[in-house]
Amino acid sequence: SQQGEEDPQALSIQEGENATMNCSYKTSINNLQWYRQNSGRGLVHLILIRSNEREKHSGRLRVTLDTSKKSSSLLITASRAADTASYFCATGQGTYGGSQGNLIFGKGTKLSVKP
Amino acid sequence: DAGITQSPRHKVTETGTPVTLRCHQTENHRYMYWYRQDPGHGLRLIHYSYGVKDTDKGEVSDGYSVSRSKTEDFLLTLESATSSQTSVYFCAISADWDSSNQPQHFGDGTRLSIL
């Protein structure tokens, strides 16, 4: 069953603008991860934020996590045409052994950055 | 990039035929996963492996079987392919079951069409 739900489903912006994508989930988590998928390629891990963290940065990426609202956001600053891709959140419950250790992926946000 | 090779990359076959997809890794990671990706459903887990000859079912395992006789190879078999199994299949690996500490690394997928 799907855990994370990304919003919006699609986003179109101009180069240089910021892009914000949101992810909501239903059950308690141990961590939340964001992945990028370019057309025709596999998913690439971007960033992982643990449940006891509120914000994390990696280059032009900023991720926030609000466990009280069961939501996360991914901000890409000063976007580039090369950022055009689909972005997925994935939640991990972090339990050793059993299916609880698996990641559950959302359906993704399709980002288009126009030059 | 993590050393993950999926083969074949594209396959077209007929309903009722058996199909085997191969995932080969050079990272010596213990955990391997098979996902399918479909429009409107995101990424869904089919089967996973936590060691040689150790496998378990995921969310959408009906109609699929897997085998892992060596650390580096994880095979996904459709015993009698159906049109509903037309999809893009991704293999992923991780070093640690606890996804709190390790992201998953993905291959570039196999596009399977069943006519």
CSV table of C-alpha atoms in Angstrom, one decimal, chain B residues 18-86:
chain,number,residue,atom,x,y,z
B,18,PRO,CA,7.8,-17.6,-19.2
B,19,VAL,CA,10.1,-14.6,-18.7
B,20,THR,CA,13.2,-14.2,-16.5
B,21,LEU,CA,14.7,-10.8,-15.7
B,22,ARG,CA,18.2,-10.7,-14.3
B,23,CYS,CA,19.8,-8.2,-11.8
B,24,HIS,CA,23.5,-8.3,-11.4
B,25,GLN,CA,25.4,-6.3,-8.8
B,26,THR,CA,29.1,-5.7,-8.2
B,27,GLU,CA,28.8,-4.0,-4.8
B,28,ASN,CA,28.6,-7.2,-2.7
B,29,HIS,CA,25.4,-5.8,-1.0
B,30,ARG,CA,23.4,-8.2,1.0
B,31,TYR,CA,19.9,-6.9,0.2
B,32,MET,CA,18.3,-6.9,-3.2
B,33,TYR,CA,14.8,-5.8,-4.3
B,34,TRP,CA,12.6,-6.1,-7.3
B,35,TYR,CA,10.0,-3.3,-8.0
B,36,ARG,CA,7.6,-2.6,-10.7
B,37,GLN,CA,6.7,0.9,-11.8
B,38,ASP,CA,3.3,1.7,-13.4
B,39,PRO,CA,1.6,5.0,-14.1
B,40,GLY,CA,-0.6,6.0,-11.2
B,41,HIS,CA,0.9,3.5,-8.9
B,42,GLY,CA,4.4,4.6,-8.4
B,43,LEU,CA,7.0,2.0,-7.3
B,44,ARG,CA,5.7,-1.2,-5.8
B,45,LEU,CA,7.8,-4.0,-4.2
B,46,ILE,CA,7.5,-7.4,-5.7
B,47,HIS,CA,10.0,-9.5,-3.9
B,48,TYR,CA,13.2,-8.9,-1.9
B,49,SER,CA,16.2,-10.9,-0.8
B,50,TYR,CA,18.1,-10.6,2.5
B,51,GLY,CA,20.8,-13.1,1.5
B,52,VAL,CA,21.7,-16.0,-0.7
B,53,LYS,CA,18.7,-18.3,-0.9
B,54,ASP,CA,16.8,-16.0,1.5
B,55,THR,CA,13.8,-14.2,-0.2
B,56,ASP,CA,10.4,-13.0,0.8
B,57,LYS,CA,7.3,-11.5,-0.7
B,58,GLY,CA,6.5,-7.8,-1.2
B,59,GLU,CA,3.3,-6.0,-1.8
B,60,VAL,CA,2.6,-7.3,-5.3
B,61,SER,CA,4.1,-10.8,-5.5
B,62,ASP,CA,1.3,-12.8,-7.1
B,63,GLY,CA,2.5,-14.2,-10.5
B,64,TYR,CA,6.2,-13.7,-9.7
B,65,SER,CA,8.9,-15.8,-8.3
B,66,VAL,CA,12.5,-15.0,-7.5
B,67,SER,CA,15.8,-16.8,-6.9
B,68,ARG,CA,19.2,-15.8,-5.5
B,69,SER,CA,21.8,-18.5,-5.8
B,70,LYS,CA,24.8,-16.0,-5.6
B,71,THR,CA,25.2,-12.7,-3.7
B,72,GLU,CA,25.6,-10.8,-7.0
B,73,ASP,CA,22.5,-12.2,-8.9
B,74,PHE,CA,18.8,-11.8,-8.2
B,75,LEU,CA,16.4,-13.3,-10.8
B,76,LEU,CA,12.8,-12.4,-11.3
B,77,THR,CA,10.6,-14.9,-13.1
B,78,LEU,CA,7.1,-14.6,-14.5
B,79,GLU,CA,6.1,-18.2,-14.9
B,80,SER,CA,3.3,-17.5,-17.3
B,81,ALA,CA,3.2,-13.8,-18.4
B,82,THR,CA,0.0,-11.9,-18.5
B,83,SER,CA,-0.8,-8.5,-20.0
B,84,SER,CA,-1.2,-7.0,-16.5
B,85,GLN,CA,2.5,-7.6,-16.0
B,86,THR,CA,3.4,-5.2,-18.7
